Amino acid sequence: MVNKLILGTANFGMNYGIAFGRQVPKEEVFRILDLAVEEGFYGVDTAQAYGTAEKILGEYFWKKGRSLRIVTKLPNKEYECYEDFKMATIKSIENLRVDRIDYLLIHSFDTFKRNKNLTIESLELLKTEGLIDNFGISVYHPYEFLEFIEALGGYFTVELPLNIFDQRFTSHINEWKSKGIKIIARSIFLQGLFFIEEHKLVGAFEKVKDKIKELRELSLEKGLTLPCLCLLFAIKQPVDYIVIGVDSREQLEEIVNCTRHAPELSVDWRGMRVEDENIILPYMWTKPT
């Protein structure tokens, strides 16, 4: 199961997350990466938009060898020609100190929407030239994915949000996989929303106080940590890979232990679904003070 896990790196390069909200020191990043390699993680998920994350990963790969697959994302900007896509891709390759990218995703649907034909042709050419092995898109909304699949048909990679609250994509995953689409699930901890203290659940988050309390009670009943409970929900879904984020090596040890020793759960998760996008989409959050 560990070989389905991809290490999220947004907090390796900038302040990130509603619970921790800080950047992980480089020394701790290296300790986390060491453990991910030892345990056989599939890869790392990064982006040029994640501050210095790509460069820190590049330093690690330069010192210790490239031992994890790389998912990275093109920045959201105006691309006027193939060379613009190529230059942005080469920048990531140089940051990461590798010779190619395993998975290159469009980070924003807006990039695709501005010029669909140019985007698709450029991604295919990057693959032909050997700069990338796979390409696809990172999405927030089902309609974004549907427009992308309408243009390509299949055989690409999509990274999408999936967690106990956000179950919008779950009923479609098997159909999409039958079209040769690789599914990477992210946001399984919803940037730490599940873990923040009850008195900090203010504003829009007050609507989910009871659900989070219910999750805490369920984790206690099952003898699991709350992160483990969230991970087990994601593992139950027929996705190919799961992005997990941690702030320390100890948290990663907890995740690994969960995959090895967690019991089979029989839980009807549908009652935990949240439809309010002000809750399930972090880019729409007004963060509590």
CSV table of N, CA, C and O in Angstrom, one decimal, residues 105-207:
chain,number,residue,atom,x,y,z
A,105,LEU,N,1.9,18.1,-15.0
A,105,LEU,CA,0.4,18.5,-15.0
A,105,LEU,C,0.2,20.0,-15.2
A,105,LEU,O,1.1,20.8,-14.8
A,106,ILE,N,-0.8,20.3,-15.9
A,106,ILE,CA,-1.3,21.7,-15.9
A,106,ILE,C,-1.8,22.1,-14.6
A,106,ILE,O,-2.7,21.4,-14.0
A,107,HIS,N,-1.3,23.1,-13.9
A,107,HIS,CA,-1.6,23.4,-12.5
A,107,HIS,C,-3.0,24.1,-12.4
A,107,HIS,O,-3.7,23.9,-11.5
A,108,SER,N,-3.3,24.8,-13.5
A,108,SER,CA,-4.6,25.6,-13.4
A,108,SER,C,-5.4,25.3,-14.7
A,108,SER,O,-4.9,25.3,-15.8
A,109,PHE,N,-6.7,25.1,-14.5
A,109,PHE,CA,-7.6,24.9,-15.6
A,109,PHE,C,-7.6,26.1,-16.6
A,109,PHE,O,-7.8,26.0,-17.8
A,110,ASP,N,-7.3,27.3,-16.0
A,110,ASP,CA,-7.3,28.5,-16.8
A,110,ASP,C,-6.2,28.4,-17.9
A,110,ASP,O,-6.4,28.9,-19.0
A,111,THR,N,-5.1,27.8,-17.6
A,111,THR,CA,-4.0,27.6,-18.6
A,111,THR,C,-4.6,26.8,-19.8
A,111,THR,O,-4.3,27.2,-21.0
A,112,PHE,N,-5.3,25.7,-19.5
A,112,PHE,CA,-5.9,24.9,-20.6
A,112,PHE,C,-6.9,25.6,-21.3
A,112,PHE,O,-7.0,25.6,-22.5
A,113,LYS,N,-7.8,26.4,-20.6
A,113,LYS,CA,-8.9,27.0,-21.2
A,113,LYS,C,-8.5,28.1,-22.2
A,113,LYS,O,-9.2,28.4,-23.2
A,114,ARG,N,-7.4,28.8,-21.9
A,114,ARG,CA,-7.0,29.9,-22.7
A,114,ARG,C,-6.7,29.5,-24.2
A,114,ARG,O,-7.0,30.2,-25.1
A,115,ASN,N,-6.0,28.3,-24.3
A,115,ASN,CA,-5.7,27.8,-25.6
A,115,ASN,C,-5.6,26.2,-25.6
A,115,ASN,O,-4.5,25.7,-25.4
A,116,LYS,N,-6.8,25.6,-25.7
A,116,LYS,CA,-6.8,24.1,-25.5
A,116,LYS,C,-5.9,23.4,-26.5
A,116,LYS,O,-5.1,22.5,-26.1
A,117,ASN,N,-6.0,23.8,-27.8
A,117,ASN,CA,-5.2,23.1,-28.8
A,117,ASN,C,-3.7,23.2,-28.6
A,117,ASN,O,-2.9,22.3,-28.6
A,118,LEU,N,-3.3,24.5,-28.3
A,118,LEU,CA,-1.8,24.7,-28.0
A,118,LEU,C,-1.4,23.9,-26.8
A,118,LEU,O,-0.3,23.3,-26.8
A,119,THR,N,-2.2,23.9,-25.8
A,119,THR,CA,-1.8,23.2,-24.5
A,119,THR,C,-1.6,21.7,-24.8
A,119,THR,O,-0.6,21.1,-24.4
A,120,ILE,N,-2.6,21.1,-25.4
A,120,ILE,CA,-2.5,19.6,-25.7
A,120,ILE,C,-1.3,19.3,-26.6
A,120,ILE,O,-0.6,18.4,-26.4
A,121,GLU,N,-1.2,20.1,-27.7
A,121,GLU,CA,-0.1,19.8,-28.7
A,121,GLU,C,1.2,20.0,-28.0
A,121,GLU,O,2.2,19.2,-28.3
A,122,SER,N,1.3,21.0,-27.1
A,122,SER,CA,2.6,21.2,-26.5
A,122,SER,C,3.0,20.1,-25.5
A,122,SER,O,4.1,19.6,-25.4
A,123,LEU,N,2.0,19.6,-24.7
A,123,LEU,CA,2.2,18.5,-23.8
A,123,LEU,C,2.6,17.3,-24.6
A,123,LEU,O,3.6,16.5,-24.1
A,124,GLU,N,2.0,17.0,-25.7
A,124,GLU,CA,2.3,15.8,-26.5
A,124,GLU,C,3.7,15.9,-27.0
A,124,GLU,O,4.5,14.9,-27.1
A,125,LEU,N,4.1,17.1,-27.5
A,125,LEU,CA,5.4,17.3,-28.0
A,125,LEU,C,6.5,17.2,-26.9
A,125,LEU,O,7.6,16.7,-27.2
A,126,LEU,N,6.2,17.7,-25.7
A,126,LEU,CA,7.2,17.6,-24.6
A,126,LEU,C,7.4,16.1,-24.4
A,126,LEU,O,8.6,15.7,-24.1
A,127,LYS,N,6.4,15.3,-24.5
A,127,LYS,CA,6.6,13.8,-24.3
A,127,LYS,C,7.4,13.2,-25.4
A,127,LYS,O,8.3,12.4,-25.2
A,128,THR,N,7.1,13.6,-26.6
A,128,THR,CA,7.8,13.1,-27.8
A,128,THR,C,9.3,13.4,-27.7
A,128,THR,O,10.1,12.6,-28.1
A,129,GLU,N,9.6,14.6,-27.2
A,129,GLU,CA,11.0,15.1,-27.1
A,129,GLU,C,11.7,14.4,-25.9
A,129,GLU,O,12.9,14.7,-25.7
A,130,GLY,N,11.0,13.7,-25.1
A,130,GLY,CA,11.6,13.0,-23.9
A,130,GLY,C,11.8,13.8,-22.7
A,130,GLY,O,12.5,13.4,-21.8
A,131,LEU,N,11.2,15.0,-22.6
A,131,LEU,CA,11.3,15.8,-21.4
A,131,LEU,C,10.4,15.4,-20.3
A,131,LEU,O,10.6,15.6,-19.2
A,132,ILE,N,9.3,14.7,-20.7
A,132,ILE,CA,8.3,14.2,-19.7
A,132,ILE,C,7.9,12.8,-20.2
A,132,ILE,O,8.0,12.4,-21.3
A,133,ASP,N,7.4,12.0,-19.2
A,133,ASP,CA,6.9,10.7,-19.5
A,133,ASP,C,5.4,10.6,-19.6
A,133,ASP,O,4.8,9.8,-20.3
A,134,ASN,N,4.7,11.5,-18.8
A,134,ASN,CA,3.2,11.5,-18.7
A,134,ASN,C,2.8,12.9,-18.6
A,134,ASN,O,3.5,13.8,-18.0
A,135,PHE,N,1.6,13.2,-19.0
A,135,PHE,CA,1.1,14.6,-18.7
A,135,PHE,C,-0.4,14.5,-18.4
A,135,PHE,O,-1.1,13.5,-18.5
A,136,GLY,N,-0.9,15.6,-17.9
A,136,GLY,CA,-2.3,15.7,-17.5
A,136,GLY,C,-2.6,17.0,-16.8
A,136,GLY,O,-2.0,18.0,-17.2
A,137,ILE,N,-3.6,17.0,-15.9
A,137,ILE,CA,-4.1,18.3,-15.3
A,137,ILE,C,-4.4,18.1,-13.9
A,137,ILE,O,-4.8,17.0,-13.5
A,138,SER,N,-4.3,19.1,-13.1
A,138,SER,CA,-4.7,19.2,-11.7
A,138,SER,C,-6.0,20.0,-11.7
A,138,SER,O,-6.1,21.1,-12.2
A,139,VAL,N,-7.1,19.4,-11.1
A,139,VAL,CA,-8.4,20.1,-11.2
A,139,VAL,C,-9.0,20.3,-9.8
A,139,VAL,O,-8.6,19.6,-8.8
A,140,TYR,N,-9.9,21.2,-9.7
A,140,TYR,CA,-10.7,21.4,-8.5
A,140,TYR,C,-12.1,20.9,-8.7
A,140,TYR,O,-12.8,20.5,-7.7
A,141,HIS,N,-12.6,21.1,-9.9
A,141,HIS,CA,-14.1,20.8,-10.1
A,141,HIS,C,-14.2,19.7,-11.2
A,141,HIS,O,-13.5,19.6,-12.1
A,142,PRO,N,-15.3,18.9,-11.1
A,142,PRO,CA,-15.6,17.9,-12.1
A,142,PRO,C,-15.7,18.5,-13.5
A,142,PRO,O,-15.3,17.8,-14.4
A,143,TYR,N,-16.3,19.6,-13.7
A,143,TYR,CA,-16.5,20.2,-15.0
A,143,TYR,C,-15.1,20.4,-15.7
A,143,TYR,O,-15.0,20.3,-16.9
A,144,GLU,N,-14.1,20.8,-14.9
A,144,GLU,CA,-12.8,21.0,-15.5
A,144,GLU,C,-12.2,19.7,-16.0
A,144,GLU,O,-11.7,19.6,-17.1
A,145,PHE,N,-12.4,18.6,-15.3
A,145,PHE,CA,-12.0,17.3,-15.7
A,145,PHE,C,-12.7,16.9,-17.0
A,145,PHE,O,-12.1,16.4,-18.0
A,146,LEU,N,-14.0,17.1,-17.0
A,146,LEU,CA,-14.8,16.7,-18.1
A,146,LEU,C,-14.4,17.4,-19.4
A,146,LEU,O,-14.4,16.8,-20.5
A,147,GLU,N,-14.1,18.7,-19.3
A,147,GLU,CA,-13.6,19.4,-20.5
A,147,GLU,C,-12.3,18.9,-21.0
A,147,GLU,O,-12.0,18.8,-22.2
A,148,PHE,N,-11.4,18.5,-20.1
A,148,PHE,CA,-10.1,18.0,-20.4
A,148,PHE,C,-10.3,16.6,-21.1
A,148,PHE,O,-9.6,16.4,-22.1
A,149,ILE,N,-11.1,15.8,-20.6
A,149,ILE,CA,-11.3,14.4,-21.2
A,149,ILE,C,-12.0,14.6,-22.5
A,149,ILE,O,-11.8,13.8,-23.4
A,150,GLU,N,-12.9,15.5,-22.7
A,150,GLU,CA,-13.5,15.8,-24.0
A,150,GLU,C,-12.5,16.1,-25.1
A,150,GLU,O,-12.6,15.7,-26.2
A,151,ALA,N,-11.5,16.8,-24.7
A,151,ALA,CA,-10.4,17.2,-25.6
A,151,ALA,C,-9.4,16.1,-25.9
A,151,ALA,O,-9.0,15.9,-27.1
A,152,LEU,N,-9.1,15.2,-24.9
A,152,LEU,CA,-8.1,14.2,-25.1
A,152,LEU,C,-8.7,12.8,-25.3
A,152,LEU,O,-8.0,12.0,-25.9
A,153,GLY,N,-9.8,12.5,-24.7
A,153,GLY,CA,-10.4,11.2,-24.8
A,153,GLY,C,-10.0,10.3,-23.7
A,153,GLY,O,-10.8,9.6,-23.1
A,154,GLY,N,-8.7,10.2,-23.4
A,154,GLY,CA,-8.2,9.4,-22.3
A,154,GLY,C,-6.7,9.3,-22.3
A,154,GLY,O,-6.1,10.1,-23.0
A,155,TYR,N,-6.2,8.4,-21.6
A,155,TYR,CA,-4.7,8.1,-21.5
A,155,TYR,C,-4.0,9.4,-21.1
A,155,TYR,O,-3.1,9.9,-21.8
A,156,PHE,N,-4.4,10.0,-20.0
A,156,PHE,CA,-3.6,11.1,-19.3
A,156,PHE,C,-3.7,10.9,-17.8
A,156,PHE,O,-4.3,9.9,-17.3
A,157,THR,N,-3.2,11.8,-17.1
A,157,THR,CA,-3.2,11.8,-15.6
A,157,THR,C,-4.0,12.9,-15.1
A,157,THR,O,-3.8,14.1,-15.6
A,158,VAL,N,-4.8,12.7,-14.1
A,158,VAL,CA,-5.5,13.8,-13.4
A,158,VAL,C,-5.3,13.7,-11.9
A,158,VAL,O,-5.2,12.6,-11.3
A,159,GLU,N,-5.0,14.9,-11.3
A,159,GLU,CA,-4.9,15.0,-9.9
A,159,GLU,C,-6.1,15.7,-9.4
A,159,GLU,O,-6.4,16.8,-9.9
A,160,LEU,N,-6.8,15.2,-8.5
A,160,LEU,CA,-8.1,15.7,-8.0
A,160,LEU,C,-8.3,15.7,-6.5
A,160,LEU,O,-7.7,14.8,-5.9
A,161,PRO,N,-9.0,16.6,-5.9
A,161,PRO,CA,-9.3,16.5,-4.5
A,161,PRO,C,-10.2,15.4,-4.1
A,161,PRO,O,-11.2,15.1,-4.8
A,162,LEU,N,-9.9,14.7,-3.0
A,162,LEU,CA,-10.7,13.6,-2.6
A,162,LEU,C,-10.4,13.4,-1.1
A,162,LEU,O,-9.3,13.2,-0.6
A,163,ASN,N,-11.5,13.5,-0.3
A,163,ASN,CA,-11.4,13.3,1.2
A,163,ASN,C,-12.8,13.0,1.7
A,163,ASN,O,-13.7,13.0,1.0
A,164,ILE,N,-12.8,12.8,3.0
A,164,ILE,CA,-14.1,12.4,3.6
A,164,ILE,C,-15.2,13.4,3.4
A,164,ILE,O,-16.4,13.0,3.2
A,165,PHE,N,-14.9,14.7,3.3
A,165,PHE,CA,-15.9,15.7,3.0
A,165,PHE,C,-16.1,15.8,1.5
A,165,PHE,O,-17.3,16.0,1.1
A,166,ASP,N,-15.1,15.8,0.8
A,166,ASP,CA,-15.2,16.0,-0.7
A,166,ASP,C,-15.3,14.7,-1.5
A,166,ASP,O,-14.2,14.1,-1.8
A,167,GLN,N,-16.5,14.3,-1.7
A,167,GLN,CA,-16.7,13.0,-2.4
A,167,GLN,C,-17.3,13.2,-3.8
A,167,GLN,O,-17.9,12.3,-4.4
A,168,ARG,N,-17.0,14.4,-4.4
A,168,ARG,CA,-17.7,14.7,-5.7
A,168,ARG,C,-17.2,13.8,-6.8
A,168,ARG,O,-18.0,13.6,-7.8
A,169,PHE,N,-16.0,13.3,-6.8
A,169,PHE,CA,-15.4,12.6,-7.9
A,169,PHE,C,-15.6,11.1,-7.7
A,169,PHE,O,-15.4,10.3,-8.7
A,170,THR,N,-16.0,10.6,-6.5
A,170,THR,CA,-15.8,9.2,-6.2
A,170,THR,C,-16.6,8.3,-7.2
A,170,THR,O,-16.2,7.2,-7.5
A,171,SER,N,-17.8,8.7,-7.6
A,171,SER,CA,-18.7,7.8,-8.4
A,171,SER,C,-18.2,7.7,-9.8
A,171,SER,O,-18.7,6.8,-10.6
A,172,HIS,N,-17.3,8.5,-10.2
A,172,HIS,CA,-16.8,8.5,-11.6
A,172,HIS,C,-15.5,7.8,-11.8
A,172,HIS,O,-15.0,7.6,-13.0
A,173,ILE,N,-14.8,7.5,-10.8
A,173,ILE,CA,-13.4,7.1,-10.9
A,173,ILE,C,-13.2,5.8,-11.7
A,173,ILE,O,-12.3,5.7,-12.6
A,174,ASN,N,-14.0,4.8,-11.5
A,174,ASN,CA,-13.9,3.6,-12.2
A,174,ASN,C,-14.1,3.8,-13.7
A,174,ASN,O,-13.4,3.2,-14.5
A,175,GLU,N,-15.1,4.6,-14.1
A,175,GLU,CA,-15.3,4.9,-15.5
A,175,GLU,C,-14.1,5.5,-16.1
A,175,GLU,O,-13.7,5.2,-17.2
A,176,TRP,N,-13.6,6.5,-15.4
A,176,TRP,CA,-12.4,7.2,-16.0
A,176,TRP,C,-11.2,6.3,-16.1
A,176,TRP,O,-10.4,6.4,-17.0
A,177,LYS,N,-11.0,5.5,-15.1
A,177,LYS,CA,-9.8,4.6,-15.2
A,177,LYS,C,-10.0,3.6,-16.4
A,177,LYS,O,-9.0,3.2,-17.0
A,178,SER,N,-11.2,3.3,-16.8
A,178,SER,CA,-11.4,2.4,-17.9
A,178,SER,C,-11.0,3.1,-19.2
A,178,SER,O,-10.8,2.4,-20.2
A,179,LYS,N,-10.8,4.4,-19.2
A,179,LYS,CA,-10.3,5.1,-20.4
A,179,LYS,C,-8.8,5.3,-20.3
A,179,LYS,O,-8.3,6.2,-21.1
A,180,GLY,N,-8.2,4.6,-19.5
A,180,GLY,CA,-6.7,4.7,-19.4
A,180,GLY,C,-6.2,5.9,-18.6
A,180,GLY,O,-5.1,6.4,-18.8
A,181,ILE,N,-7.1,6.5,-17.8
A,181,ILE,CA,-6.7,7.7,-17.1
A,181,ILE,C,-6.2,7.3,-15.7
A,181,ILE,O,-6.8,6.6,-15.0
A,182,LYS,N,-5.0,7.8,-15.4
A,182,LYS,CA,-4.4,7.6,-14.0
A,182,LYS,C,-5.0,8.7,-13.1
A,182,LYS,O,-5.0,9.9,-13.4
A,183,ILE,N,-5.4,8.2,-11.9
A,183,ILE,CA,-6.0,9.1,-10.9
A,183,ILE,C,-5.1,9.3,-9.7
A,183,ILE,O,-4.8,8.3,-9.1
A,184,ILE,N,-4.8,10.5,-9.5
A,184,ILE,CA,-4.0,10.9,-8.3
A,184,ILE,C,-4.9,11.7,-7.3
A,184,ILE,O,-5.4,12.7,-7.7
A,185,ALA,N,-5.1,11.1,-6.1
A,185,ALA,CA,-6.0,11.8,-5.2
A,185,ALA,C,-5.1,12.7,-4.3
A,185,ALA,O,-4.1,12.3,-3.8
A,186,ARG,N,-5.6,14.0,-4.1
A,186,ARG,CA,-4.9,14.9,-3.2
A,186,ARG,C,-5.9,15.4,-2.2
A,186,ARG,O,-7.1,15.1,-2.2
A,187,SER,N,-5.4,16.3,-1.2
A,187,SER,CA,-6.2,16.9,-0.2
A,187,SER,C,-6.9,16.0,0.7
A,187,SER,O,-8.0,16.2,1.2
A,188,ILE,N,-6.3,14.8,1.0
A,188,ILE,CA,-7.0,13.8,1.8
A,188,ILE,C,-7.2,14.3,3.2
A,188,ILE,O,-8.0,13.8,4.0
A,189,PHE,N,-6.3,15.2,3.7
A,189,PHE,CA,-6.4,15.8,5.0
A,189,PHE,C,-7.0,17.2,4.9
A,189,PHE,O,-7.1,17.9,5.9
A,190,LEU,N,-7.4,17.7,3.7
A,190,LEU,CA,-8.0,19.0,3.5
A,190,LEU,C,-7.2,20.1,4.2
A,190,LEU,O,-7.7,20.9,4.9
A,191,GLN,N,-5.9,20.0,3.8
A,191,GLN,CA,-4.9,21.0,4.4
A,191,GLN,C,-4.9,21.0,5.9
A,191,GLN,O,-4.5,22.1,6.5
A,192,GLY,N,-5.3,20.0,6.5
A,192,GLY,CA,-5.3,19.9,8.0
A,192,GLY,C,-6.6,20.4,8.7
A,192,GLY,O,-6.6,20.4,9.9
A,193,LEU,N,-7.6,20.7,7.9
A,193,LEU,CA,-8.9,21.2,8.5
A,193,LEU,C,-9.4,20.1,9.5
A,193,LEU,O,-10.0,20.5,10.5
A,194,PHE,N,-9.3,18.9,9.2
A,194,PHE,CA,-9.8,17.8,10.1
A,194,PHE,C,-9.1,17.8,11.4
A,194,PHE,O,-9.6,17.3,12.4
A,195,PHE,N,-7.9,18.5,11.5
A,195,PHE,CA,-7.1,18.3,12.7
A,195,PHE,C,-7.1,19.6,13.6
A,195,PHE,O,-6.5,19.5,14.7
A,196,ILE,N,-7.7,20.7,13.2
A,196,ILE,CA,-7.5,21.9,14.0
A,196,ILE,C,-8.5,21.8,15.1
A,196,ILE,O,-9.6,21.1,15.1
A,197,GLU,N,-8.2,22.5,16.2
A,197,GLU,CA,-9.0,22.5,17.4
A,197,GLU,C,-10.4,23.1,17.2
A,197,GLU,O,-10.5,24.0,16.4
A,198,GLU,N,-11.3,22.6,18.0
A,198,GLU,CA,-12.7,22.9,17.8
A,198,GLU,C,-12.9,24.4,17.9
A,198,GLU,O,-13.7,25.0,17.1
A,199,HIS,N,-12.3,25.1,18.9
A,199,HIS,CA,-12.5,26.5,19.1
A,199,HIS,C,-12.0,27.4,17.9
A,199,HIS,O,-12.3,28.6,17.8
A,200,LYS,N,-11.1,26.8,17.0
A,200,LYS,CA,-10.6,27.5,15.9
A,200,LYS,C,-11.5,27.3,14.6
A,200,LYS,O,-11.3,27.9,13.6
A,201,LEU,N,-12.5,26.5,14.8
A,201,LEU,CA,-13.5,26.3,13.7
A,201,LEU,C,-14.5,27.4,13.7
A,201,LEU,O,-15.6,27.2,14.2
A,202,VAL,N,-14.1,28.5,13.0
A,202,VAL,CA,-15.0,29.7,13.0
A,202,VAL,C,-15.4,30.0,11.6
A,202,VAL,O,-14.9,29.4,10.6
A,203,GLY,N,-16.3,31.0,11.4
A,203,GLY,CA,-16.7,31.4,10.1
A,203,GLY,C,-17.4,30.2,9.4
A,203,GLY,O,-18.2,29.5,10.0
A,204,ALA,N,-17.1,30.0,8.2
A,204,ALA,CA,-17.7,28.9,7.4
A,204,ALA,C,-17.5,27.5,8.0
A,204,ALA,O,-18.3,26.6,7.9
A,205,PHE,N,-16.4,27.4,8.7
A,205,PHE,CA,-16.0,26.1,9.3
A,205,PHE,C,-16.9,25.7,10.4
A,205,PHE,O,-16.9,24.5,10.8
A,206,GLU,N,-17.7,26.7,11.0
A,206,GLU,CA,-18.6,26.3,12.1
A,206,GLU,C,-19.6,25.3,11.6
A,206,GLU,O,-20.1,24.5,12.4
A,207,LYS,N,-19.9,25.3,10.3
A,207,LYS,CA,-20.9,24.4,9.7
A,207,LYS,C,-20.5,22.9,9.8
A,207,LYS,O,-21.3,22.0,9.7
